[in-house]
Amino acid sequence: TAVARSPEPGKQVEVGARWLAAVAQAYGVPWRPQSRFEKATIERASQTIEPAQIKAAVADALREHGAAARISLMLDNPAVRMFLPTGIDPTPRIAGVSFDPSTGRFSARVMVPADGPPAAQAAITGRAVEMIDVPVLSRRVEPGEIIRRKDIEWTSMRADRISRNTIAVADRIVGMSPRRPIRPGDGILSGDLQAPIVVPKNSMVTIRLESPRMVLTAQGRALENGATGDVIRVINSKTNKVINAAVAEAGMVRVYPSALADNAEEVPQ
């Protein structure tokens, strides 16, 4: 026997001793409250559509209206939920979609079930942001270390949080060395990396002088850090002259006869 209107699905109401006693008396139920503080809680059974399911349905609809294939939705009401009576198909239907590709702002109406009159509906608004896969480090890498391919993993990042200088190609990272410590999972900027230092400052090097008819070597000391291909200042240990030489490999620099006369300087003893 229906005695009152039930609460909405998933909601509950409390009724006090006076109401309970009146209903019992009206329907001939031999019951009386033990005190005026006695009460009952009435809760209507329901099934819940969680925010993740709502966002997935809205994202599918937005793609049909020009959104990128991979998007993340930021709802104005991130805690939105829909409560349905039991026994109803919980598949949502999206209607009234409005989407601005330039700002990512959208609005839509979610109705359940997908077919037939809606048992529940909700207005959804928010912003859609494109997601992009970028390479990041799987471990902390310090300056001086060389980044290997095994150190790289991929993560999805919001496009609006990616700088123009963020590296999106793993091959641009492999073999490089960080200028500063890079934490795992952080986006990597082009300015964060440098070619590995193979000739440290103040290290001893072999100076290799090449010409079409001869090859000479001498010992020297690097006055600057240098990566492969860098031109650095080197002092010849025997002549005490400073020359510019190109870093060939670890412990070796190369110079050509035409460069010896250019800006050579003698360091006082």
Coordinates of C-alpha atoms in Angstrom, one line a residue:
T1 CA 0.0 0.0 0.0
A2 CA 1.4 3.4 -1.0
V3 CA 1.5 5.7 1.9
A4 CA 3.7 8.6 0.6
R5 CA 5.8 9.7 -2.4
S6 CA 9.2 8.0 -2.4
P7 CA 12.4 10.1 -2.6
E8 CA 14.3 10.5 -5.8
P9 CA 16.6 7.5 -6.8
G10 CA 19.6 7.5 -4.5
K11 CA 18.1 10.0 -2.1
Q12 CA 16.7 9.4 1.4
V13 CA 14.2 11.1 3.8
E14 CA 13.7 10.8 7.5
V15 CA 10.2 10.5 9.1
G16 CA 9.5 11.1 12.8
A17 CA 7.5 9.3 15.4
R18 CA 4.4 11.4 15.0
W19 CA 4.2 10.6 11.2
L20 CA 4.9 6.9 11.8
A21 CA 2.2 6.7 14.5
A22 CA -0.3 8.4 12.3
V23 CA 0.3 6.0 9.4
A24 CA 0.2 3.0 11.7
Q25 CA -3.2 4.1 13.1
A26 CA -4.6 4.9 9.7
Y27 CA -3.9 1.5 8.4
G28 CA -4.6 -0.5 11.5
V29 CA -1.1 -1.6 12.3
P30 CA -0.7 -2.4 16.0
W31 CA 2.5 -0.3 16.5
R32 CA 3.3 2.7 18.6
P33 CA 6.6 4.6 19.0
Q34 CA 8.6 4.0 22.2
S35 CA 9.5 7.7 22.4
R36 CA 9.0 10.9 20.4
F37 CA 12.6 10.6 19.3
E38 CA 12.0 7.4 17.3
K39 CA 12.4 7.9 13.5
A40 CA 12.8 5.9 10.3
T41 CA 15.0 6.5 7.3
I42 CA 13.5 5.8 3.8
E43 CA 16.0 5.4 1.0
R44 CA 15.1 4.6 -2.6
A45 CA 17.2 1.9 -4.3
S46 CA 19.1 3.2 -7.4
Q47 CA 21.9 2.7 -9.8
T48 CA 24.5 5.4 -10.2
I49 CA 26.2 6.8 -13.4
E50 CA 29.6 8.0 -12.2
P51 CA 31.5 11.1 -13.6
A52 CA 33.9 8.9 -15.6
Q53 CA 31.0 7.3 -17.6
I54 CA 29.4 10.7 -18.2
K55 CA 32.7 12.2 -19.4
A56 CA 33.3 9.2 -21.8
A57 CA 29.8 9.6 -23.4
V58 CA 30.2 13.4 -23.7
A59 CA 33.8 13.0 -25.2
D60 CA 32.4 10.7 -27.9
A61 CA 29.8 13.2 -28.8
L62 CA 32.3 16.1 -28.9
R63 CA 34.5 14.2 -31.4
E64 CA 31.5 14.1 -33.7
H65 CA 31.4 17.8 -33.4
G66 CA 35.0 18.5 -34.3
A67 CA 37.0 17.8 -31.2
A68 CA 40.4 16.1 -31.4
A69 CA 40.5 12.3 -31.3
R70 CA 42.2 12.3 -27.9
I71 CA 40.8 14.8 -25.4
S72 CA 40.4 15.2 -21.7
L73 CA 37.3 16.8 -20.3
M74 CA 37.4 19.3 -17.4
L75 CA 33.8 19.5 -16.1
D76 CA 32.6 22.7 -14.4
N77 CA 31.0 20.3 -11.9
P78 CA 33.5 17.4 -11.6
A79 CA 31.5 15.6 -9.0
V80 CA 28.3 15.3 -11.2
R81 CA 26.5 12.0 -10.8
M82 CA 23.2 10.6 -12.1
F83 CA 20.9 8.4 -10.0
L84 CA 18.5 6.1 -11.8
P85 CA 15.7 3.8 -10.7
T86 CA 16.7 0.1 -10.7
G87 CA 15.8 -1.9 -13.7
I88 CA 16.5 0.9 -16.2
D89 CA 19.2 0.6 -18.9
P90 CA 22.0 3.0 -17.7
T91 CA 23.3 3.8 -21.2
P92 CA 23.4 7.6 -21.6
R93 CA 22.3 9.6 -24.6
I94 CA 23.9 13.0 -25.4
A95 CA 21.8 15.8 -26.9
G96 CA 22.0 19.5 -27.4
V97 CA 25.8 19.5 -27.9
S98 CA 27.5 22.9 -28.3
F99 CA 31.3 23.0 -28.9
D100 CA 33.7 25.9 -29.6
P101 CA 37.0 24.4 -31.1
S102 CA 38.9 27.7 -30.5
T103 CA 38.4 27.6 -26.7
G104 CA 37.4 24.0 -26.1
R105 CA 34.3 25.1 -24.2
F106 CA 31.3 22.8 -24.5
S107 CA 27.8 22.2 -23.2
A108 CA 25.6 19.2 -23.6
R109 CA 22.6 17.4 -22.0
V110 CA 23.0 13.8 -20.8
M111 CA 19.8 11.8 -20.7
V112 CA 19.2 8.2 -19.5
P113 CA 18.2 5.7 -20.9
A114 CA 19.5 6.1 -24.4
D115 CA 16.1 5.1 -25.9
G116 CA 12.7 6.3 -24.7
P117 CA 11.6 9.0 -22.3
P118 CA 14.5 10.1 -20.0
A119 CA 14.3 8.8 -16.4
A120 CA 17.1 11.2 -15.5
Q121 CA 18.9 14.0 -17.2
A122 CA 21.7 16.5 -16.4
A123 CA 23.2 19.6 -18.1
I124 CA 27.0 19.3 -18.5
T125 CA 29.4 22.1 -19.2
G126 CA 33.1 22.3 -19.2
R127 CA 36.2 22.5 -21.4
A128 CA 37.8 19.9 -23.7
V129 CA 41.6 19.8 -24.0
E130 CA 43.6 17.8 -26.6
M131 CA 46.0 15.2 -25.2
I132 CA 49.4 14.6 -26.8
D133 CA 51.9 11.8 -26.1
V134 CA 55.4 13.1 -25.3
P135 CA 58.6 11.2 -24.3
V136 CA 59.7 11.6 -20.6
L137 CA 62.3 10.0 -18.5
S138 CA 61.5 6.9 -16.4
R139 CA 64.2 7.8 -13.9
R140 CA 66.0 10.8 -12.5
V141 CA 68.9 11.7 -14.8
E142 CA 71.7 14.0 -13.5
P143 CA 74.0 16.3 -15.5
G144 CA 76.8 14.3 -17.0
E145 CA 74.8 11.2 -17.5
I146 CA 73.9 10.1 -21.0
I147 CA 70.2 9.3 -21.7
R148 CA 69.6 5.9 -23.2
R149 CA 66.6 4.7 -25.0
K150 CA 65.7 2.4 -22.0
D151 CA 65.4 5.6 -19.9
I152 CA 62.5 6.9 -22.0
E153 CA 58.8 6.2 -21.6
W154 CA 55.7 7.9 -23.0
T155 CA 53.0 9.9 -21.2
S156 CA 49.9 11.8 -22.2
M157 CA 50.0 15.5 -21.5
R158 CA 47.4 18.3 -22.0
A159 CA 48.2 20.3 -25.1
D160 CA 47.7 23.6 -23.3
R161 CA 50.5 22.6 -20.8
I162 CA 53.1 21.8 -23.5
S163 CA 55.5 24.5 -24.5
R164 CA 56.6 25.1 -28.0
N165 CA 60.1 23.9 -26.9
T166 CA 58.8 20.6 -25.4
I167 CA 60.5 17.7 -27.2
A168 CA 58.0 15.3 -28.8
V169 CA 60.5 13.0 -30.6
A170 CA 62.4 10.4 -28.6
D171 CA 65.4 10.4 -31.0
R172 CA 66.1 14.0 -30.0
I173 CA 66.6 12.8 -26.4
V174 CA 68.6 9.6 -26.8
G175 CA 72.4 10.2 -26.5
M176 CA 72.0 13.6 -24.9
S177 CA 72.9 14.8 -21.4
P178 CA 70.8 17.0 -19.2
R179 CA 72.0 20.5 -18.3
R180 CA 70.1 20.2 -15.0
P181 CA 68.6 17.2 -13.1
I182 CA 65.4 16.1 -14.9
R183 CA 62.7 14.3 -12.8
P184 CA 60.9 11.3 -14.2
G185 CA 57.6 12.1 -15.8
D186 CA 58.4 15.8 -16.5
G187 CA 58.2 17.2 -20.0
I188 CA 61.6 17.8 -21.5
L189 CA 62.5 21.1 -23.2
S190 CA 65.1 21.5 -25.9
G191 CA 67.0 23.8 -23.6
D192 CA 67.2 21.2 -20.9
L193 CA 69.6 19.0 -23.0
Q194 CA 73.1 19.3 -24.4
A195 CA 75.5 17.0 -26.1
P196 CA 77.5 14.9 -23.6
I197 CA 80.8 16.5 -22.4
V198 CA 83.5 14.2 -23.6
V199 CA 86.4 16.6 -22.8
P200 CA 86.0 18.1 -19.3
K201 CA 87.6 21.4 -18.4
N202 CA 91.2 21.1 -17.2
S203 CA 91.5 17.5 -18.5
M204 CA 94.5 16.4 -20.5
V205 CA 94.0 15.9 -24.2
T206 CA 95.9 14.8 -27.3
I207 CA 96.1 17.6 -29.9
R208 CA 96.0 16.1 -33.4
L209 CA 97.3 18.3 -36.2
E210 CA 96.4 17.1 -39.6
S211 CA 97.4 18.2 -43.1
P212 CA 97.3 16.4 -46.4
R213 CA 101.0 15.3 -46.0
M214 CA 101.4 14.8 -42.2
V215 CA 99.9 14.1 -38.9
L216 CA 101.4 15.5 -35.7
T217 CA 100.2 15.0 -32.1
A218 CA 101.0 16.9 -28.9
Q219 CA 99.8 17.0 -25.4
G220 CA 97.6 19.8 -24.1
R221 CA 95.0 20.8 -21.5
A222 CA 91.4 21.8 -22.2
L223 CA 90.4 25.2 -20.9
E224 CA 86.7 24.6 -21.4
N225 CA 84.2 21.7 -21.4
G226 CA 83.5 20.3 -24.8
A227 CA 81.1 17.9 -26.5
T228 CA 81.9 16.1 -29.7
G229 CA 82.1 18.8 -32.5
D230 CA 82.5 21.7 -30.1
V231 CA 85.4 24.1 -30.7
I232 CA 87.1 24.8 -27.4
R233 CA 90.3 26.6 -26.2
V234 CA 93.2 24.2 -25.5
I235 CA 96.7 25.1 -24.2
N236 CA 99.7 23.2 -25.7
S237 CA 101.6 21.8 -22.7
K238 CA 105.0 22.3 -24.5
T239 CA 104.7 25.7 -26.2
N240 CA 102.2 27.2 -23.6
K241 CA 100.2 28.6 -26.5
V242 CA 96.4 28.6 -26.5
I243 CA 94.6 27.4 -29.7
N244 CA 91.1 26.7 -30.8
A245 CA 90.5 23.0 -31.5
A246 CA 87.5 20.8 -32.4
V247 CA 86.6 18.0 -30.0
A248 CA 87.0 14.7 -31.9
E249 CA 86.3 12.2 -29.1
A250 CA 87.0 11.6 -25.5
G251 CA 90.6 12.9 -24.7
M252 CA 91.3 14.1 -28.3
V253 CA 90.9 17.4 -30.1
R254 CA 91.7 18.1 -33.7
V255 CA 93.2 21.2 -35.3
Y256 CA 94.2 22.2 -38.8
P257 CA 97.3 24.2 -39.9
S258 CA 95.2 27.2 -41.0
A259 CA 93.8 27.5 -37.5
L260 CA 97.2 27.7 -35.8
A261 CA 97.8 31.3 -36.8
D262 CA 94.3 32.4 -35.8
N263 CA 94.2 34.2 -32.5
A264 CA 96.9 32.0 -30.9
E265 CA 97.9 33.4 -27.6
E266 CA 100.7 32.6 -25.2
V267 CA 99.9 32.1 -21.6
P268 CA 102.5 33.5 -19.2
Q269 CA 104.5 31.0 -17.1

